PDB file of C-alpha atoms in Angstrom:
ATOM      1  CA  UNK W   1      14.097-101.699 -18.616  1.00 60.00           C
ATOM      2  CA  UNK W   2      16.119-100.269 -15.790  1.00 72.00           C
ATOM      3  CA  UNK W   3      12.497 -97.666 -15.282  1.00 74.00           C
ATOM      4  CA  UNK W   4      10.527-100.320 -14.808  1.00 77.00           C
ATOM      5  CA  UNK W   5      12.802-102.005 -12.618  1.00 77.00           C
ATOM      6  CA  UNK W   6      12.725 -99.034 -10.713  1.00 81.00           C
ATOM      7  CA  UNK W   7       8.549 -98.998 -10.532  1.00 81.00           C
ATOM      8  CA  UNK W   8       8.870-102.609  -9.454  1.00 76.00           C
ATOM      9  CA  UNK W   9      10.946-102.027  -6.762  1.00 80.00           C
ATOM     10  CA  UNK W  10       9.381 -98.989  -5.468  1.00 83.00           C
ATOM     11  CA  UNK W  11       5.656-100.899  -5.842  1.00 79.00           C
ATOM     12  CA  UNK W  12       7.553-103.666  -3.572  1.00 81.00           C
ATOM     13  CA  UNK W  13       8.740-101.444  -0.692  1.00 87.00           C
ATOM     14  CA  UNK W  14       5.102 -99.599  -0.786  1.00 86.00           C
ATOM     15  CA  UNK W  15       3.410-102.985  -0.893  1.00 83.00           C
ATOM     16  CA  UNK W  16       5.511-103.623   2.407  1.00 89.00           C
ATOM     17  CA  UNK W  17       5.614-100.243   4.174  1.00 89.00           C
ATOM     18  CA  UNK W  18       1.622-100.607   3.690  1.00 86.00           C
ATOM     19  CA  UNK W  19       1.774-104.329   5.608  1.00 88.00           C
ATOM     20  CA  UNK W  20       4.023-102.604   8.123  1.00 89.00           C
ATOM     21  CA  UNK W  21       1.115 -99.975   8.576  1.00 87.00           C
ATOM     22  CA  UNK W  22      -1.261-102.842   8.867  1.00 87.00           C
ATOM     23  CA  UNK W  23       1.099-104.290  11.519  1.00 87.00           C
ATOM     24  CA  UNK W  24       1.419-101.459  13.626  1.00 88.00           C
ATOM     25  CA  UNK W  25      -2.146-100.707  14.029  1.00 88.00           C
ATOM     26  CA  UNK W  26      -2.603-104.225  15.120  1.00 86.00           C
ATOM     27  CA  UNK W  27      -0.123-103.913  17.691  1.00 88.00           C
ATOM     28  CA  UNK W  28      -0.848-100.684  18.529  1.00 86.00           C
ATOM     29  CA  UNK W  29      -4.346-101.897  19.165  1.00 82.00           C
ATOM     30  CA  UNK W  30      -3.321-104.732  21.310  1.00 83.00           C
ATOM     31  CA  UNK W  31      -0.922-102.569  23.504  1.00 87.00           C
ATOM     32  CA  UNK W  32      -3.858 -99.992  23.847  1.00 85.00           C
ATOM     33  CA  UNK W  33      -5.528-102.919  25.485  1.00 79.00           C
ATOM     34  CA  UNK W  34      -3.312-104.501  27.359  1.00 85.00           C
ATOM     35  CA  UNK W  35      -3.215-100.879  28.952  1.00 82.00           C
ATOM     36  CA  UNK W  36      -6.840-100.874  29.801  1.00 79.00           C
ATOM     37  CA  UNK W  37      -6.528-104.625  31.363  1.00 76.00           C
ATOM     38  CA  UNK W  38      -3.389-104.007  33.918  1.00 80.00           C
ATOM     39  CA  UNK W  39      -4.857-100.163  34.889  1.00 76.00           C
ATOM     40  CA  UNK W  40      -8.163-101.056  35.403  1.00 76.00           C
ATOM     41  CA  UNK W  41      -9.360-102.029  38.980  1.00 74.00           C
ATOM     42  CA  UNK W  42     -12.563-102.741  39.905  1.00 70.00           C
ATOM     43  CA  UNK W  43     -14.372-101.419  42.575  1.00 65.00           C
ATOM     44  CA  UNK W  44     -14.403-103.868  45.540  1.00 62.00           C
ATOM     45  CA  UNK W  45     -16.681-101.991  47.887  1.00 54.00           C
ATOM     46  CA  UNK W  46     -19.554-100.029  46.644  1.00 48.00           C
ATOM     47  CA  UNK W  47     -22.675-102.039  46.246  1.00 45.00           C
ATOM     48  CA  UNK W  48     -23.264-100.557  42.851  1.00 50.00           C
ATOM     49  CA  UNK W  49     -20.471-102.907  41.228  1.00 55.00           C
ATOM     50  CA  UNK W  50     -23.021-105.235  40.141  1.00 62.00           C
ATOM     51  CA  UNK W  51     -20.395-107.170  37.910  1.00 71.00           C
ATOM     52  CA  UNK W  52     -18.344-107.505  41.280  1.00 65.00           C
ATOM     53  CA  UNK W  53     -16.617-111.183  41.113  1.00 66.00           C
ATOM     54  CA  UNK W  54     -17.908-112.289  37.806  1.00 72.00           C
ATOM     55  CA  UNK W  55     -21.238-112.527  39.341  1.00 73.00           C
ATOM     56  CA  UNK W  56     -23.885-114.197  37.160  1.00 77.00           C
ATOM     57  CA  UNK W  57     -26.027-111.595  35.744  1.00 78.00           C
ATOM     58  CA  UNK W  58     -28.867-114.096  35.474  1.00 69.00           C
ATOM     59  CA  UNK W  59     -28.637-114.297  39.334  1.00 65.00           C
ATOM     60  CA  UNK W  60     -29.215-110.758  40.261  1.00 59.00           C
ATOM     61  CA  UNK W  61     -32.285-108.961  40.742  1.00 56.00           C
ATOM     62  CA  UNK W  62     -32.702-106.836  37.916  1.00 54.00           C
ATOM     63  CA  UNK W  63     -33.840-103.936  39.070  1.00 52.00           C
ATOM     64  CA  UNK W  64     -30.677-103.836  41.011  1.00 52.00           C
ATOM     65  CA  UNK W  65     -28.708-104.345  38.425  1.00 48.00           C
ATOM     66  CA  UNK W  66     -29.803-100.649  36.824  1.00 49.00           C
ATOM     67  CA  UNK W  67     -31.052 -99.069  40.027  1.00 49.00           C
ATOM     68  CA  UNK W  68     -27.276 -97.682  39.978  1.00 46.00           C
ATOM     69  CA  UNK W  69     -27.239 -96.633  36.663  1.00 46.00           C
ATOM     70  CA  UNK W  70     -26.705 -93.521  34.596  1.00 44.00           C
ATOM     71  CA  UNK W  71     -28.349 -90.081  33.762  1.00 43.00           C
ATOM     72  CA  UNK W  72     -30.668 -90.676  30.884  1.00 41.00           C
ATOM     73  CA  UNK W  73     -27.567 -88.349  28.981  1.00 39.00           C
ATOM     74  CA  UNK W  74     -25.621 -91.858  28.606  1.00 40.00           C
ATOM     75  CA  UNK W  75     -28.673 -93.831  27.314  1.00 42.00           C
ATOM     76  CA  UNK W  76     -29.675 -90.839  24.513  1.00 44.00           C
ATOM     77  CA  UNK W  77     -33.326 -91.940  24.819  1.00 52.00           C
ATOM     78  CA  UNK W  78     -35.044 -90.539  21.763  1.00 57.00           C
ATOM     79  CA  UNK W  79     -37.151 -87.416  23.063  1.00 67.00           C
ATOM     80  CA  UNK W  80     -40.080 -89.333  20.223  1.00 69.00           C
ATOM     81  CA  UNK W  81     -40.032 -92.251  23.632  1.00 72.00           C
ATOM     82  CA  UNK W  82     -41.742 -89.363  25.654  1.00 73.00           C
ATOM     83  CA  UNK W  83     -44.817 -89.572  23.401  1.00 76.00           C
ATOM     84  CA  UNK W  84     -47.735 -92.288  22.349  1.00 77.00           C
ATOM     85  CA  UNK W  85     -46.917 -92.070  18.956  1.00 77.00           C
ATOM     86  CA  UNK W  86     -43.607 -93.376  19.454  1.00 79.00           C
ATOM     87  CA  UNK W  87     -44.341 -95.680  22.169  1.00 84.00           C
ATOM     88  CA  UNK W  88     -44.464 -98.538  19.360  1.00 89.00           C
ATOM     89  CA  UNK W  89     -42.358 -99.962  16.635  1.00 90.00           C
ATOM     90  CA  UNK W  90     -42.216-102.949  14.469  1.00 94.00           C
ATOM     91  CA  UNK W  91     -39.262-104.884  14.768  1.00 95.00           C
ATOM     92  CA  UNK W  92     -36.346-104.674  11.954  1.00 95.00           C
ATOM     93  CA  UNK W  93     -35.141-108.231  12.907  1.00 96.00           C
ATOM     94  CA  UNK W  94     -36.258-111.321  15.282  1.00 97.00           C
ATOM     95  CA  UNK W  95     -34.713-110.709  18.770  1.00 97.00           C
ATOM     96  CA  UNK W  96     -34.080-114.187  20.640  1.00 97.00           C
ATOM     97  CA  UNK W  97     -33.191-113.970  24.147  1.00 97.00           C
ATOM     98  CA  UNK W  98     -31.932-116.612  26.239  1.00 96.00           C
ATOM     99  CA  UNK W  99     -31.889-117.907  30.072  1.00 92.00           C
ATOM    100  CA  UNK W 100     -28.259-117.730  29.978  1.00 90.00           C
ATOM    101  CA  UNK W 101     -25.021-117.360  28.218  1.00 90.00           C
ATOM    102  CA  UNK W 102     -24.350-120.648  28.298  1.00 91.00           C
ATOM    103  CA  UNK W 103     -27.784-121.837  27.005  1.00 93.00           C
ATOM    104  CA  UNK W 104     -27.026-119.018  24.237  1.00 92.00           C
ATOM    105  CA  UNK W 105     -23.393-120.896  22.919  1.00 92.00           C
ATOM    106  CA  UNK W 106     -24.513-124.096  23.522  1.00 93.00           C
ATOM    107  CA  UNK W 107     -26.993-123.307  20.775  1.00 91.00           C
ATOM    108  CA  UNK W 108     -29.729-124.360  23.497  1.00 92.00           C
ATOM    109  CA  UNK W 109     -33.965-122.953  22.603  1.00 95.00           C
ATOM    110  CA  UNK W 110     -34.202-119.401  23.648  1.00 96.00           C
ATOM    111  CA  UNK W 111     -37.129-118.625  26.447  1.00 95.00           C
ATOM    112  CA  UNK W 112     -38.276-115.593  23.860  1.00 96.00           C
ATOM    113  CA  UNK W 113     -38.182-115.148  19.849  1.00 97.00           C
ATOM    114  CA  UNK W 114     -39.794-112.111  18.942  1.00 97.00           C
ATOM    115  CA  UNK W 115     -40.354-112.357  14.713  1.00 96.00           C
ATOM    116  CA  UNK W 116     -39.404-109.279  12.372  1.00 96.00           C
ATOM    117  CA  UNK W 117     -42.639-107.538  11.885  1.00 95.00           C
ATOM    118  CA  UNK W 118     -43.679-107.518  15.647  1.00 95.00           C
ATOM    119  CA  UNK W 119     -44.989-104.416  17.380  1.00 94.00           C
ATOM    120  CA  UNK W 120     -43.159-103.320  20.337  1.00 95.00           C
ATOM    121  CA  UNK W 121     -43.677-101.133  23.093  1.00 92.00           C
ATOM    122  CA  UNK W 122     -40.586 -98.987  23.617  1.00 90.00           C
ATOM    123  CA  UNK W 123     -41.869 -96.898  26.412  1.00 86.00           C
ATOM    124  CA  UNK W 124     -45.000 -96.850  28.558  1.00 86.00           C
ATOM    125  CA  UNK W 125     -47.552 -94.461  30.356  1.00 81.00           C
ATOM    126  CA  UNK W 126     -46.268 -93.732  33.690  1.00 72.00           C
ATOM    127  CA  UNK W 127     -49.331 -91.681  34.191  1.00 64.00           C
ATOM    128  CA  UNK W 128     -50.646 -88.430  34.538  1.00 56.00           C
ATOM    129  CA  UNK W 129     -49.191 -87.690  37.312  1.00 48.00           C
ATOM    130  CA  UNK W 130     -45.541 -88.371  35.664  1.00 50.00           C
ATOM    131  CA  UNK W 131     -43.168 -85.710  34.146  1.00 52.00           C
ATOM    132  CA  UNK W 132     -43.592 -86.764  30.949  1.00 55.00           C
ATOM    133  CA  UNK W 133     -46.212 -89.135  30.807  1.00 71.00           C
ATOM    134  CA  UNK W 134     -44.741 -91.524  28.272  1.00 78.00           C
ATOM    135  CA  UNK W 135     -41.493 -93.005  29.153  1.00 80.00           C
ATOM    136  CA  UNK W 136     -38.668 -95.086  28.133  1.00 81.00           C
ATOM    137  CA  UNK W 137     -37.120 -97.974  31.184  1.00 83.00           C
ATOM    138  CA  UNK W 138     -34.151 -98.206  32.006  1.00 81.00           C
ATOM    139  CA  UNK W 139     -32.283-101.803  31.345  1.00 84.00           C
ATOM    140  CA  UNK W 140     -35.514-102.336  29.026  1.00 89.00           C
ATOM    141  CA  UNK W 141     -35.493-103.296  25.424  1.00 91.00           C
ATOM    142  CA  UNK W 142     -32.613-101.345  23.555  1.00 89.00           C
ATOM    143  CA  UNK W 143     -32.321 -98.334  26.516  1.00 85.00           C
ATOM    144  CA  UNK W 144     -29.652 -98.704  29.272  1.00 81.00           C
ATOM    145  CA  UNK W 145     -28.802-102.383  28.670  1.00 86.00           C
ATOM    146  CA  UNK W 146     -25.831-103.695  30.371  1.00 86.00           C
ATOM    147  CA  UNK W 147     -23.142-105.681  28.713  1.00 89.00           C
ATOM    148  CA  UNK W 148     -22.692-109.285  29.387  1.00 90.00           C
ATOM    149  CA  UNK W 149     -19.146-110.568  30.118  1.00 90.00           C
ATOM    150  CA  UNK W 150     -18.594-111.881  26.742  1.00 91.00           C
ATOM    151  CA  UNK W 151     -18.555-109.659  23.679  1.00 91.00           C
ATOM    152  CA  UNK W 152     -21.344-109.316  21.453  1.00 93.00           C
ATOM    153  CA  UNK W 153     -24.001-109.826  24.471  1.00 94.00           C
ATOM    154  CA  UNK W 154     -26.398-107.508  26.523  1.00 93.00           C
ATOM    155  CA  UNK W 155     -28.053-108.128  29.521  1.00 92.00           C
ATOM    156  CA  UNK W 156     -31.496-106.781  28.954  1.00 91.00           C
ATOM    157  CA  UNK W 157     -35.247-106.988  29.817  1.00 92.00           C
ATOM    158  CA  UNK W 158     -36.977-108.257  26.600  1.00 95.00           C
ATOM    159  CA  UNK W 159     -39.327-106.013  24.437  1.00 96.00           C
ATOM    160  CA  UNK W 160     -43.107-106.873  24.787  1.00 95.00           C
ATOM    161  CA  UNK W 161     -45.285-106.932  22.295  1.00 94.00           C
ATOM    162  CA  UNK W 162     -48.137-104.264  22.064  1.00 90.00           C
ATOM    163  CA  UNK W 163     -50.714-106.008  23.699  1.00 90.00           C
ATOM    164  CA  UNK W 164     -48.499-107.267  26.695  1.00 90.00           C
ATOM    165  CA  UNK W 165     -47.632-103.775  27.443  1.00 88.00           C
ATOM    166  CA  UNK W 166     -51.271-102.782  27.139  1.00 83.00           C
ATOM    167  CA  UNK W 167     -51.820-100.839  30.111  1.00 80.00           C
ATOM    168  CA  UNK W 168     -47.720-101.559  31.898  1.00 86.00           C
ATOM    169  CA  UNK W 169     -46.552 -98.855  33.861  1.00 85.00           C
ATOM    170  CA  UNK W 170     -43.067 -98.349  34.199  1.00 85.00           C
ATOM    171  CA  UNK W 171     -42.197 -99.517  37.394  1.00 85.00           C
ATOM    172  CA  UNK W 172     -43.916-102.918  36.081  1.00 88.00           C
ATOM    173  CA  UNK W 173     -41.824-103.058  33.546  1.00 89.00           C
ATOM    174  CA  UNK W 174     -39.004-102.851  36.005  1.00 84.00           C
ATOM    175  CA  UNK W 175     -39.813-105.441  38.055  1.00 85.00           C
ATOM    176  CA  UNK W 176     -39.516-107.970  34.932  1.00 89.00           C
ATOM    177  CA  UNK W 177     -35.955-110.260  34.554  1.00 87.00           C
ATOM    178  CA  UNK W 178     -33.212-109.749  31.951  1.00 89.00           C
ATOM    179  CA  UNK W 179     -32.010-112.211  29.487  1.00 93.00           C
ATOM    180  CA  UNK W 180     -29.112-112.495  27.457  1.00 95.00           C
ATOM    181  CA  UNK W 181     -29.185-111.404  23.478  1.00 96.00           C
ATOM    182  CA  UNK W 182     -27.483-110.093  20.834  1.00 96.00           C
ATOM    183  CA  UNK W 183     -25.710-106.878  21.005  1.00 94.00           C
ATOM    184  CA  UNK W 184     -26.217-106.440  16.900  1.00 94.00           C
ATOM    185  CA  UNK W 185     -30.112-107.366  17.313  1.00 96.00           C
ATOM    186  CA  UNK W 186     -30.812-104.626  19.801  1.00 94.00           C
ATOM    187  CA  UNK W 187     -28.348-102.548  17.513  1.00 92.00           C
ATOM    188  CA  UNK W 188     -30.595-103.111  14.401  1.00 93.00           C
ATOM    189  CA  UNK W 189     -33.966-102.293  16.121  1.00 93.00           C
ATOM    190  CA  UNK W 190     -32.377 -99.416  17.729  1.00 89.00           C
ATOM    191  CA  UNK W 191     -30.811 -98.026  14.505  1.00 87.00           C
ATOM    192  CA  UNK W 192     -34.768 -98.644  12.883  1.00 88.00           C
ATOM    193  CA  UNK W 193     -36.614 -96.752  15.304  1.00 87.00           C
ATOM    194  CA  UNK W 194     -34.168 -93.871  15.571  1.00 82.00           C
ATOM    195  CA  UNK W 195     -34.431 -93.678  11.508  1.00 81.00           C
ATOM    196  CA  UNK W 196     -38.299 -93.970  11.996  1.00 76.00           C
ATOM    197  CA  UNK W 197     -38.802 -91.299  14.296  1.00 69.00           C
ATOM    198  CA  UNK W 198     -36.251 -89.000  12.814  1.00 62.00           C
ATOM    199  CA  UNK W 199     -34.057 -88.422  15.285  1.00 57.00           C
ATOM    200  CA  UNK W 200     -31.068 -85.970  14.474  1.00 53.00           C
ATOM    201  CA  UNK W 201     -27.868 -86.551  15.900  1.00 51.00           C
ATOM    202  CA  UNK W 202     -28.557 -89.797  17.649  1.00 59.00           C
ATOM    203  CA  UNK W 203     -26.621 -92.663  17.105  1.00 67.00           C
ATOM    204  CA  UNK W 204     -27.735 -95.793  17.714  1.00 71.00           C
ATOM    205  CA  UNK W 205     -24.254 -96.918  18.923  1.00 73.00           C
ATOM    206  CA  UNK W 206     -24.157 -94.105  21.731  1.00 74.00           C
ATOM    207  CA  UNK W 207     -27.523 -96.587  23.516  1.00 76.00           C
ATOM    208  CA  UNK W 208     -24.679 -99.542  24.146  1.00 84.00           C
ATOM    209  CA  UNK W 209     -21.485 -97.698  23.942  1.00 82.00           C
ATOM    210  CA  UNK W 210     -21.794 -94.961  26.145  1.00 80.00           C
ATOM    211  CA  UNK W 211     -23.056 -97.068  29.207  1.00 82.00           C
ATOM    212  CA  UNK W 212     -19.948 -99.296  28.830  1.00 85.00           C
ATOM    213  CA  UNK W 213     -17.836 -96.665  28.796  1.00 83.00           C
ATOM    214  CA  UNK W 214     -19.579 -95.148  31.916  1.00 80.00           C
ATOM    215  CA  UNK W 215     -19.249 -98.892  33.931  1.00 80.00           C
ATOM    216  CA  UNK W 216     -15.187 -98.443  32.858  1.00 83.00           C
ATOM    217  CA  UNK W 217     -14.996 -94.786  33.733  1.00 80.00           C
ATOM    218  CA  UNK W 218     -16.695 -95.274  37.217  1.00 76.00           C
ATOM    219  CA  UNK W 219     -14.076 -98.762  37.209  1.00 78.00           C
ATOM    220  CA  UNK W 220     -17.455-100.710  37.691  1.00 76.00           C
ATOM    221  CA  UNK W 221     -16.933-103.165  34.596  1.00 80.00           C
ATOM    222  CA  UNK W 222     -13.978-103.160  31.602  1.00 82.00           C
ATOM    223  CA  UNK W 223     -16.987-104.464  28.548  1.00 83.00           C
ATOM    224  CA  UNK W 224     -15.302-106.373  25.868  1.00 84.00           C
ATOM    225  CA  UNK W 225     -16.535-103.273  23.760  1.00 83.00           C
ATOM    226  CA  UNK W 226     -14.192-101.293  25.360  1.00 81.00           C
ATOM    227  CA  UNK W 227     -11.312-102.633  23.958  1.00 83.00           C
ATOM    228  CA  UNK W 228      -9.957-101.773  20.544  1.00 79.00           C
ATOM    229  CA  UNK W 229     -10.743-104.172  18.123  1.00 80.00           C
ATOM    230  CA  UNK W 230      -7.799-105.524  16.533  1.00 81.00           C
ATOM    231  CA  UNK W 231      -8.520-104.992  13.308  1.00 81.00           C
ATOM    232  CA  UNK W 232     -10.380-102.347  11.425  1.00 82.00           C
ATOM    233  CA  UNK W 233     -11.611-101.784   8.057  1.00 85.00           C
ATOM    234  CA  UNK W 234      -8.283 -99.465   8.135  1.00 86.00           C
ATOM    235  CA  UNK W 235      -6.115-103.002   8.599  1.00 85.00           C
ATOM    236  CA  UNK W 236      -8.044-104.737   5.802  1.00 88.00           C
ATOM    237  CA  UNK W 237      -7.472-101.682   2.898  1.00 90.00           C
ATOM    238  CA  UNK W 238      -3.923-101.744   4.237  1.00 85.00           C
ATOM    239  CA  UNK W 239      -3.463-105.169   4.072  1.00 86.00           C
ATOM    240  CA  UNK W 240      -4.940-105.587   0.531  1.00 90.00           C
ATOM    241  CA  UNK W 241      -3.071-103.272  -1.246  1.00 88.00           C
ATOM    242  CA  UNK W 242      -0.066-104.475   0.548  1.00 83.00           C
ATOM    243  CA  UNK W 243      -0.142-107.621  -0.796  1.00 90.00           C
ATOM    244  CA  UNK W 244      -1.318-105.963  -3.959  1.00 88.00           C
ATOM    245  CA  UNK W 245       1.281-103.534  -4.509  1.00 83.00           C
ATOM    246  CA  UNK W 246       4.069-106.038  -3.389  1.00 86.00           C
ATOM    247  CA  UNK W 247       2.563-108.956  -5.536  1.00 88.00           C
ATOM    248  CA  UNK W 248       2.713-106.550  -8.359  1.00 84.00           C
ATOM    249  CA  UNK W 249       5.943-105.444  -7.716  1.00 78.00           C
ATOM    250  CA  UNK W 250       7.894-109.027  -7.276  1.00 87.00           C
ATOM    251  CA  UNK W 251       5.691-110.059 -10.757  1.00 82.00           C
ATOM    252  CA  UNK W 252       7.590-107.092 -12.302  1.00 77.00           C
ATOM    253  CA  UNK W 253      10.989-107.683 -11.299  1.00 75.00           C
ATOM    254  CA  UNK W 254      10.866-111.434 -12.338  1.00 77.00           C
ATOM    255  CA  UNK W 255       9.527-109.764 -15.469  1.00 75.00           C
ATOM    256  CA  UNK W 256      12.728-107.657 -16.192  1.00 74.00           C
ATOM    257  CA  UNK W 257      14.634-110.316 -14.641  1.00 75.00           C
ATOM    258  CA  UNK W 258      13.598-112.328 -17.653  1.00 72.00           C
ATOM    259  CA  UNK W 259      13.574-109.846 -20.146  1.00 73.00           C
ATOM    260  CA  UNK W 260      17.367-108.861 -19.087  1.00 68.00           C
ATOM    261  CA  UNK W 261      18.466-112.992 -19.538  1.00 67.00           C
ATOM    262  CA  UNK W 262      16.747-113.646 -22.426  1.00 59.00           C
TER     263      UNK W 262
END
């Protein structure tokens, strides 16, 4: 009786060192970013801080907003965007874009659904007299979007269909206005062409992640997506077989609590 006191008690303290772990990371987390919010300070004087004031990003010209943008390195465009047969792709998901943010959580009609199944243009001809012919846009469909001000947004220029693009150069393309959708929906069309077209060693995360992390390096724009998320997968394991252990544990000792009166 006394052993399995003993196993009770010691299931109890791991149940709760393992909710302490849980804990920590969440604070941990939250300090992390409480870091990033008091030392980051946004550029007040180059022209290139397009998020400058909380400006609107439905207000600016677009082509502004990426003209200061990034070396193609931060946007890993697929090397397959540089050629006709992977100019195209059929869309994973629907993609619904909206005028703005606050048309998009007041649950308001998006200006553009484009249905699962689609085909999309993902780069155009820029011509013979072009590098590489074929080319992805900047700020266009899944390459070198921005991030909106609240998390789980991009700024983007929406994907047209095959027969829009029919014949769209590049600096057309450019000259189109953004809209506001869903970080995950570019994500999933992203993650479909990359696995279409085979492309080692590119993550479809890197597309949205690394040009966040170059507006925060360059103190341009602190995305939501910088900040650690307060809970991981990590928490949630931790947290289960927290309570698991230390439900188990308490169980037991009322066990041999009872076996010991009776």
């Amino acid at each position: 009786m006394k052993k399995q006191r003993c196993i009770a008690a010691a299931a109890v303290l791991a149940g709760v060192l393992l909710l302490a772990g849980c804990g920590a990371r969440v604070l941990a987390a939250g300090q992390k970013n409480r870091e990033l919010q008091n030392g980051f300070v946004q550029k007040k004087y180059a022209a290139e801080t397009v998020y400058r004031n909380g400006a609107p990003l439905e207000t600016l010209d677009f082509t502004q907003v990426c003209r200061y943008s990034f070396s193609w390195g931060t946007g890993a465009a697929a090397s397959a965007q540089n050629t006709a047969e992977g100019s195209r792709m059929e869309l994973p998901c629907d993609i619904s874009y909206y005028a703005s943010q606050e048309d998009a959580n007041a649950g308001r009609n998006p200006v553009l659904v484009l249905k699962q199944g689609e085909t999309v243009a993902v780069s155009f001809d820029g011509g013979s007299g072009t590098e590489t012919g074929w080319q992805p846009v900047r700020g266009y469909g899944f390459d070198c979007t921005h991030p909106a001000y609240q998390a789980g947004w991009r700024f983007a220029r929406p994907f047209l269909t095959a027969a829009q693009a029919g014949g769209m150069t590049p600096e057309q393309v450019e000259a189109l206005p953004g809209y506001f959708v869903r970080t995950e929906e570019l994500k999933r069309a992203a993650s479909a062409y990359y696995a279409a077209v085979l492309e080692n060693g590119t993550e479809a995360a890197s597309l949205f992640d690394n040009v966040d992390r170059v507006l925060f390096e360059e103190n341009k724009f602190l995305a939501p997506s910088v900040f650690a998320p307060l809970w991981d997968s990590a928490c949630t394991w931790l947290a289960v077989f927290g309570v698991l252990l230390t439900a188990a544990g308490i169980a037991g000792l009322a066990a041999s609590r009872r076996k010991k009166n009776g």
